[in-house]
Short mmCIF file of C-alpha atoms in Angstrom, two decimals:
data_model
loop_
_atom_site.label_atom_id
_atom_site.label_comp_id
_atom_site.label_asym_id
_atom_site.label_seq_id
_atom_site.Cartn_x
_atom_site.Cartn_y
_atom_site.Cartn_z
CA MET L 1 -5.68 -8.88 -13.82
CA LYS L 2 -7.67 -6.91 -11.32
CA LEU L 3 -8.33 -3.34 -11.16
CA SER L 4 -8.05 -1.25 -7.92
CA MET L 5 -7.72 2.38 -7.09
CA PRO L 6 -6.63 4.24 -4.07
CA LEU L 7 -9.42 6.48 -2.35
CA VAL L 8 -7.98 9.99 -2.86
CA TYR L 9 -9.74 12.68 -1.28
CA ALA L 10 -8.97 16.42 -0.09
CA GLY L 11 -10.57 17.41 2.83
CA ASN L 12 -13.92 15.40 3.22
CA PRO L 13 -13.54 11.69 2.46
CA ARG L 14 -17.16 11.05 2.70
CA GLU L 15 -17.78 12.92 -0.35
CA THR L 16 -15.38 10.90 -2.22
CA ALA L 17 -16.36 7.77 -0.74
CA ASP L 18 -19.94 8.15 -1.86
CA GLN L 19 -18.60 7.96 -5.76
CA VAL L 20 -17.15 4.47 -4.96
CA ALA L 21 -20.43 2.78 -5.75
CA GLY L 22 -20.53 4.22 -9.27
CA LEU L 23 -17.00 3.07 -9.54
CA GLU L 24 -17.94 -0.35 -8.39
CA LYS L 25 -20.78 -0.68 -11.09
CA ALA L 26 -18.04 0.48 -13.61
CA GLY L 27 -15.76 -2.69 -12.45
CA LEU L 28 -13.68 -1.47 -9.97
CA ASP L 29 -12.38 -4.59 -8.06
CA THR L 30 -10.54 -2.98 -5.05
CA ILE L 31 -10.49 0.33 -3.32
CA TRP L 32 -7.64 1.02 -1.16
CA VAL L 33 -7.95 3.27 2.06
CA ALA L 34 -4.87 4.92 3.32
CA GLU L 35 -4.55 6.82 6.52
CA PRO L 36 -0.86 8.05 7.01
CA TYR L 37 -1.56 10.86 9.74
CA GLY L 38 -5.13 11.61 8.62
CA PHE L 39 -8.52 10.04 9.29
CA ASP L 40 -8.20 6.55 10.34
CA ALA L 41 -8.86 3.86 7.62
CA PRO L 42 -11.07 1.44 9.37
CA THR L 43 -14.00 4.15 9.89
CA LEU L 44 -13.81 5.02 6.22
CA MET L 45 -13.67 1.30 5.28
CA GLY L 46 -16.85 0.50 7.21
CA TYR L 47 -18.63 3.49 5.76
CA LEU L 48 -17.57 2.04 2.21
CA ALA L 49 -18.79 -1.39 3.24
CA ALA L 50 -22.17 0.17 3.79
CA LYS L 51 -22.30 1.82 0.48
CA THR L 52 -21.00 -0.97 -1.72
CA GLU L 53 -21.78 -4.53 -2.53
CA THR L 54 -19.03 -6.27 -4.52
CA VAL L 55 -15.80 -4.17 -4.34
CA GLU L 56 -12.93 -5.26 -2.11
CA ILE L 57 -12.16 -2.56 0.79
CA GLY L 58 -8.59 -2.45 1.54
CA ALA L 59 -6.63 -0.84 4.07
CA GLY L 60 -3.53 0.62 2.37
CA ILE L 61 -2.01 0.54 5.08
CA LEU L 62 -2.32 0.20 8.82
CA ASN L 63 0.84 0.54 10.39
CA VAL L 64 2.22 -2.19 12.64
CA TYR L 65 3.18 0.12 15.55
CA SER L 66 0.23 2.35 16.64
CA ARG L 67 -2.18 -0.78 16.92
CA THR L 68 -1.38 -3.78 18.72
CA PRO L 69 -1.64 -7.48 17.15
CA GLY L 70 -4.76 -8.13 18.89
CA ALA L 71 -6.33 -4.62 17.58
CA LEU L 72 -5.34 -5.36 14.09
CA LEU L 73 -6.99 -8.82 14.45
CA GLN L 74 -10.15 -7.28 15.64
CA THR L 75 -9.99 -4.80 12.65
CA ALA L 76 -9.61 -7.42 10.21
CA ALA L 77 -12.20 -9.52 11.41
CA GLY L 78 -14.60 -6.87 12.19
CA LEU L 79 -14.18 -5.30 8.73
CA ASP L 80 -14.52 -8.45 7.03
CA ASN L 81 -17.91 -8.98 8.66
CA VAL L 82 -19.52 -5.82 7.89
CA SER L 83 -18.52 -6.07 4.40
CA GLY L 84 -19.51 -9.68 3.84
CA GLY L 85 -16.06 -10.91 3.21
CA ARG L 86 -14.68 -8.15 1.28
CA ALA L 87 -11.77 -6.88 3.50
CA VAL L 88 -8.33 -6.77 2.51
CA ILE L 89 -5.45 -5.59 5.19
CA GLY L 90 -2.70 -3.84 4.00
CA LEU L 91 -0.08 -3.54 6.52
CA GLY L 92 3.45 -1.94 6.72
CA ALA L 93 6.04 0.09 8.83
CA SER L 94 5.17 3.37 7.79
CA GLY L 95 8.24 5.79 8.59
CA PRO L 96 10.09 7.08 11.45
CA GLN L 97 8.54 10.50 10.95
CA VAL L 98 4.86 9.35 11.37
CA ILE L 99 5.60 6.48 13.94
CA GLU L 100 7.73 8.69 16.42
CA GLY L 101 6.44 12.09 15.37
CA PHE L 102 2.47 11.25 15.16
CA HIS L 103 2.47 8.22 17.34
CA GLY L 104 5.28 8.83 19.80
CA LEU L 105 6.56 5.35 19.36
CA PRO L 106 10.08 4.22 18.82
CA TYR L 107 10.61 2.95 15.16
CA ASP L 108 12.50 -0.41 15.71
CA LYS L 109 12.35 -3.67 14.50
CA PRO L 110 9.93 -2.97 11.43
CA LEU L 111 10.49 -6.36 9.67
CA GLY L 112 10.09 -8.59 12.85
CA ARG L 113 7.16 -6.64 13.78
CA THR L 114 5.42 -6.86 10.37
CA ARG L 115 6.14 -10.80 10.28
CA GLU L 116 4.88 -11.37 13.77
CA VAL L 117 1.73 -9.10 13.28
CA ILE L 118 0.85 -11.40 10.25
CA GLU L 119 1.43 -14.42 12.34
CA ILE L 120 -0.60 -13.55 15.02
CA ILE L 121 -3.69 -12.12 12.88
CA ARG L 122 -3.63 -15.45 11.15
CA MET L 123 -3.75 -17.37 14.31
CA GLY L 124 -6.51 -14.92 15.71
CA LEU L 125 -8.73 -15.61 12.50
CA ARG L 126 -8.31 -19.34 13.12
CA ARG L 127 -9.69 -18.57 16.75
CA ASP L 128 -6.62 -20.11 18.08
CA PRO L 129 -5.73 -18.83 21.51
CA LEU L 130 -3.31 -15.92 21.37
CA ILE L 131 -0.02 -17.37 22.38
CA HIS L 132 3.15 -15.85 21.14
CA ASP L 133 6.78 -15.38 22.32
CA GLY L 134 8.70 -12.85 20.25
CA ILE L 135 8.72 -8.82 19.88
CA TYR L 136 4.95 -9.45 20.89
CA GLN L 137 4.62 -11.51 24.01
CA LEU L 138 1.00 -13.08 24.40
CA PRO L 139 -0.05 -13.38 27.33
CA LEU L 140 2.12 -10.59 28.69
CA PRO L 141 4.83 -12.42 31.15
CA ALA L 142 3.77 -12.19 34.82
CA ASP L 143 7.07 -10.16 35.47
CA ARG L 144 6.08 -7.31 33.12
CA GLY L 145 2.48 -6.90 34.34
CA LEU L 146 0.10 -8.21 36.96
CA GLY L 147 0.59 -11.73 36.03
CA LEU L 148 -3.23 -12.09 35.34
CA GLY L 149 -3.03 -12.52 31.25
CA LYS L 150 -4.23 -15.56 30.04
CA PRO L 151 -4.34 -16.83 26.30
CA LEU L 152 -7.65 -15.67 24.69
CA LYS L 153 -8.98 -16.22 21.47
CA LEU L 154 -11.37 -13.95 19.39
CA LEU L 155 -14.71 -13.68 20.86
CA ASN L 156 -16.53 -13.59 17.84
CA ARG L 157 -16.66 -16.06 14.90
CA PRO L 158 -14.86 -14.38 11.69
CA GLU L 159 -16.89 -14.07 8.56
CA ARG L 160 -13.84 -15.81 6.90
CA PRO L 161 -11.02 -17.89 8.50
CA VAL L 162 -8.37 -16.16 6.05
CA VAL L 163 -8.36 -12.26 5.40
CA PRO L 164 -5.74 -11.35 2.79
CA LEU L 165 -3.16 -9.62 4.27
CA TRP L 166 -0.82 -7.16 1.95
CA VAL L 167 2.32 -5.65 2.98
CA ALA L 168 3.69 -2.09 1.72
CA ALA L 169 7.40 -2.87 1.35
CA LEU L 170 10.41 -1.21 -0.50
CA GLY L 171 13.53 -2.37 1.07
CA ALA L 172 15.17 -5.71 -0.06
CA LYS L 173 14.87 -7.58 3.10
CA ASN L 174 11.15 -6.22 3.69
CA VAL L 175 10.27 -7.35 0.27
CA ALA L 176 11.88 -10.83 0.66
CA MET L 177 9.93 -11.13 3.95
CA THR L 178 6.64 -10.09 2.05
CA ALA L 179 7.18 -12.71 -0.83
CA GLU L 180 7.62 -15.26 1.72
CA VAL L 181 4.74 -14.90 4.31
CA ALA L 182 2.14 -12.09 2.76
CA ASP L 183 -0.77 -12.63 0.51
CA GLY L 184 0.10 -9.54 -1.57
CA TRP L 185 2.78 -6.79 -1.95
CA LEU L 186 2.00 -3.01 -2.45
CA PRO L 187 5.21 -1.42 -3.81
CA PHE L 188 4.90 2.35 -4.29
CA LEU L 189 6.40 4.70 -6.99
CA PHE L 190 6.60 1.53 -9.07
CA HIS L 191 8.62 1.55 -12.51
CA PRO L 192 7.59 -1.87 -14.24
CA GLU L 193 10.71 -1.67 -16.32
CA LYS L 194 13.19 -1.39 -13.52
CA ALA L 195 11.31 -3.60 -10.98
CA ALA L 196 13.25 -6.82 -11.84
CA ASP L 197 16.49 -5.23 -11.28
CA VAL L 198 15.47 -3.66 -7.98
CA TRP L 199 13.46 -6.53 -6.33
CA GLY L 200 13.97 -9.51 -8.34
CA ASP L 201 16.31 -11.26 -6.18
CA ALA L 202 14.36 -10.31 -3.15
CA LEU L 203 11.27 -11.65 -4.65
CA ALA L 204 12.84 -14.79 -5.51
CA GLN L 205 14.64 -15.27 -2.30
CA GLY L 206 11.08 -15.06 -0.38
CA ALA L 207 9.35 -17.14 -2.94
CA ALA L 208 11.67 -19.80 -2.40
CA LYS L 209 10.56 -20.16 1.12
CA ARG L 210 7.03 -19.55 0.72
CA SER L 211 4.23 -22.08 1.88
CA PRO L 212 2.18 -23.49 -1.06
CA GLU L 213 -0.86 -23.21 0.85
CA LEU L 214 -0.48 -19.21 0.55
CA GLY L 215 -0.96 -19.33 -3.45
CA PRO L 216 1.02 -16.76 -5.65
CA LEU L 217 2.02 -13.45 -4.19
CA GLU L 218 -0.41 -10.79 -5.59
CA ILE L 219 1.13 -7.36 -6.61
CA SER L 220 -0.75 -4.08 -6.86
CA ALA L 221 0.77 -1.12 -8.64
CA GLY L 222 -0.03 1.61 -10.96
CA GLY L 223 -0.49 5.48 -11.36
CA LEU L 224 -2.50 8.20 -12.68
CA VAL L 225 -4.67 7.26 -15.64
CA ALA L 226 -5.61 9.76 -18.56
CA ILE L 227 -6.25 8.47 -21.90
CA GLY L 228 -6.21 10.85 -24.96
CA GLU L 229 -4.23 12.67 -27.67
CA ASP L 230 -3.86 15.73 -25.51
CA VAL L 231 -3.20 14.63 -22.24
CA LYS L 232 0.82 14.39 -21.84
CA GLY L 233 0.70 17.38 -19.70
CA MET L 234 -1.23 15.54 -17.12
CA LEU L 235 1.81 13.87 -16.01
CA ASP L 236 2.76 17.19 -14.16
CA LEU L 237 0.04 16.23 -11.93
CA MET L 238 2.12 13.61 -10.27
CA ARG L 239 5.36 15.73 -9.80
CA PRO L 240 4.27 17.23 -6.42
CA MET L 241 3.55 13.66 -5.03
CA TYR L 242 6.97 12.13 -6.42
CA ALA L 243 9.08 15.14 -5.16
CA LEU L 244 7.17 14.92 -1.54
CA TYR L 245 8.13 11.45 -1.20
CA VAL L 246 11.54 11.45 -2.59
CA GLY L 247 12.38 14.71 -1.25
CA GLY L 248 10.48 15.38 1.81
CA MET L 249 9.19 11.88 3.20
CA GLY L 250 12.15 11.61 5.48
CA ALA L 251 15.39 13.19 6.47
CA ARG L 252 18.75 13.23 4.49
CA GLY L 253 20.20 9.62 4.76
CA LYS L 254 16.83 8.34 6.07
CA ASN L 255 14.46 8.42 3.45
CA PHE L 256 13.11 5.05 1.67
CA TYR L 257 11.76 6.74 -1.27
CA ASN L 258 14.99 8.74 -2.29
CA GLU L 259 16.77 5.30 -1.64
CA LEU L 260 14.46 3.85 -4.24
CA ALA L 261 14.96 6.64 -6.80
CA CYS L 262 18.67 5.89 -6.42
CA GLN L 263 18.11 2.08 -7.11
CA TYR L 264 16.18 3.15 -10.40
CA GLY L 265 19.47 4.90 -11.41
CA TYR L 266 18.18 8.46 -10.70
CA GLU L 267 20.72 9.16 -8.13
CA GLN L 268 21.65 12.68 -9.15
CA GLU L 269 18.05 13.69 -9.51
CA ALA L 270 17.26 12.17 -6.08
CA ARG L 271 20.08 14.15 -4.41
CA GLU L 272 18.71 17.37 -6.25
CA ILE L 273 15.36 16.76 -5.39
CA GLN L 274 15.96 16.31 -1.60
CA ASP L 275 18.13 19.29 -1.42
CA LEU L 276 15.67 21.65 -3.10
CA TYR L 277 12.75 20.21 -1.29
CA LEU L 278 14.16 20.22 2.34
CA ASP L 279 15.38 23.62 1.62
CA GLY L 280 12.21 25.08 1.03
CA HIS L 281 12.14 25.07 -2.83
CA LYS L 282 9.51 22.65 -3.64
CA ARG L 283 8.50 23.82 -7.33
CA GLU L 284 12.08 23.43 -8.29
CA ALA L 285 12.20 19.98 -6.85
CA GLU L 286 9.03 19.10 -8.81
CA ALA L 287 10.79 20.18 -11.89
CA LYS L 288 13.64 17.66 -11.09
CA VAL L 289 11.49 14.36 -11.15
CA PRO L 290 12.62 12.38 -14.29
CA LEU L 291 10.08 12.60 -17.03
CA GLU L 292 11.21 8.88 -17.82
CA TRP L 293 9.97 7.83 -14.45
CA LEU L 294 6.59 9.57 -14.60
CA GLU L 295 6.06 8.16 -17.91
CA ALA L 296 6.78 4.65 -16.89
CA GLY L 297 4.85 4.71 -13.62
CA ASN L 298 1.54 6.12 -14.71
CA LEU L 299 -0.76 5.43 -17.59
CA VAL L 300 -1.06 8.66 -19.64
CA GLY L 301 -1.45 9.22 -23.30
CA PRO L 302 -3.27 7.71 -26.20
CA ALA L 303 -5.42 4.43 -25.89
CA SER L 304 -2.62 2.57 -27.56
CA TYR L 305 -0.09 3.71 -25.25
CA VAL L 306 -1.96 3.17 -22.25
CA GLN L 307 -2.41 -0.17 -23.43
CA GLU L 308 1.47 -0.86 -23.59
CA ARG L 309 1.83 0.52 -20.19
CA ILE L 310 -0.81 -1.98 -19.01
CA ALA L 311 1.01 -4.66 -20.72
CA ALA L 312 4.39 -3.38 -19.09
CA PHE L 313 2.93 -3.77 -15.57
CA ARG L 314 1.40 -7.06 -16.31
CA ALA L 315 4.92 -8.24 -17.43
CA ALA L 316 6.46 -6.87 -14.31
CA GLY L 317 4.18 -9.28 -12.35
CA VAL L 318 1.34 -6.71 -11.39
CA THR L 319 -1.92 -8.94 -10.87
CA SER L 320 -3.84 -5.62 -9.83
CA LEU L 321 -3.45 -2.41 -11.59
CA SER L 322 -4.12 0.45 -9.45
CA VAL L 323 -5.18 3.50 -11.17
CA THR L 324 -6.11 7.02 -10.29
CA PRO L 325 -8.39 8.38 -13.10
CA ALA L 326 -7.96 11.97 -14.15
CA SER L 327 -10.87 12.60 -16.11
CA ALA L 328 -14.46 14.24 -15.71
CA ASP L 329 -15.90 11.03 -15.69
CA PRO L 330 -13.84 8.71 -13.47
CA ALA L 331 -16.54 5.71 -13.87
CA ALA L 332 -15.98 5.74 -17.98
CA THR L 333 -12.38 5.72 -17.17
CA ILE L 334 -12.38 2.62 -15.03
CA ALA L 335 -14.98 0.66 -17.38
CA GLN L 336 -12.25 1.29 -20.33
CA ILE L 337 -9.41 0.24 -18.31
CA LYS L 338 -11.47 -2.76 -16.86
CA GLU L 339 -12.13 -3.84 -20.65
CA TRP L 340 -8.28 -3.62 -21.23
CA VAL L 341 -7.30 -5.50 -18.44
CA SER L 342 -9.92 -8.26 -18.45
#
């Protein structure tokens, strides 16, 4: 099992990024860089490439709406070059609040767009001419432009002909598609003991159509890490994030994370969290997040218990344990967890 970590920053990501070299020495395998509607991920990934030597640098995630497939191809190839073959490209549909609110684009055909973007990026990394007829039409048909487009291949020779492409997915159809065509899957708010009930059928459906050339599907999931006898209260640090996503990351009737909470069996809590959060009662919403979910989705407690949680994630198919150390010495925490997952 590999060890990965999201780049968590408040205000100035550069200061946090400067700490990654130390985490790399401690055994970190992959650092994931998000961008929702903050700083863009590729800039920080390039910065990390110059500051590190061995850690994989992952985009977690780039949405498939605000950049064309050609631009995503350029990003994948460029980041893989400056990192010396350490890029991992996480893709996803994000959500309508970000896509329509921040980027001003219609949130349509998310699964089809993701599948086609993967096809086009792989095509481009092979340096095949970009020819595609689907949601994305390359070259653009003559009746939709000046009629001067022609099939082009990537100008530079990529560092690698294949860059790992991961997908953030929660819904059954999206997870099935991910299991069929992606190199890896990025679930969120993962509950190891309930994962098979929620996604087992979708994963099996996608795996049945998966090309043997892709190899097994990688899965990255995890949560907060705090090791010790007196760290139980640390789980409360995660309540604001869970409440934000279940309650506020979407509207009533259109919130993927709220739907996930319901699939986990927390229907009543999901409704209460959303009502409280959207009515402005954030602290009350946070208090409604089920302790059972927090305990299962994070690694907080004595060393023996944290090792049990690692085993639970492994049993759920996780191949890369994603951790966020909550300690005065994150590198020491990474080194300890690395010893346990190896």
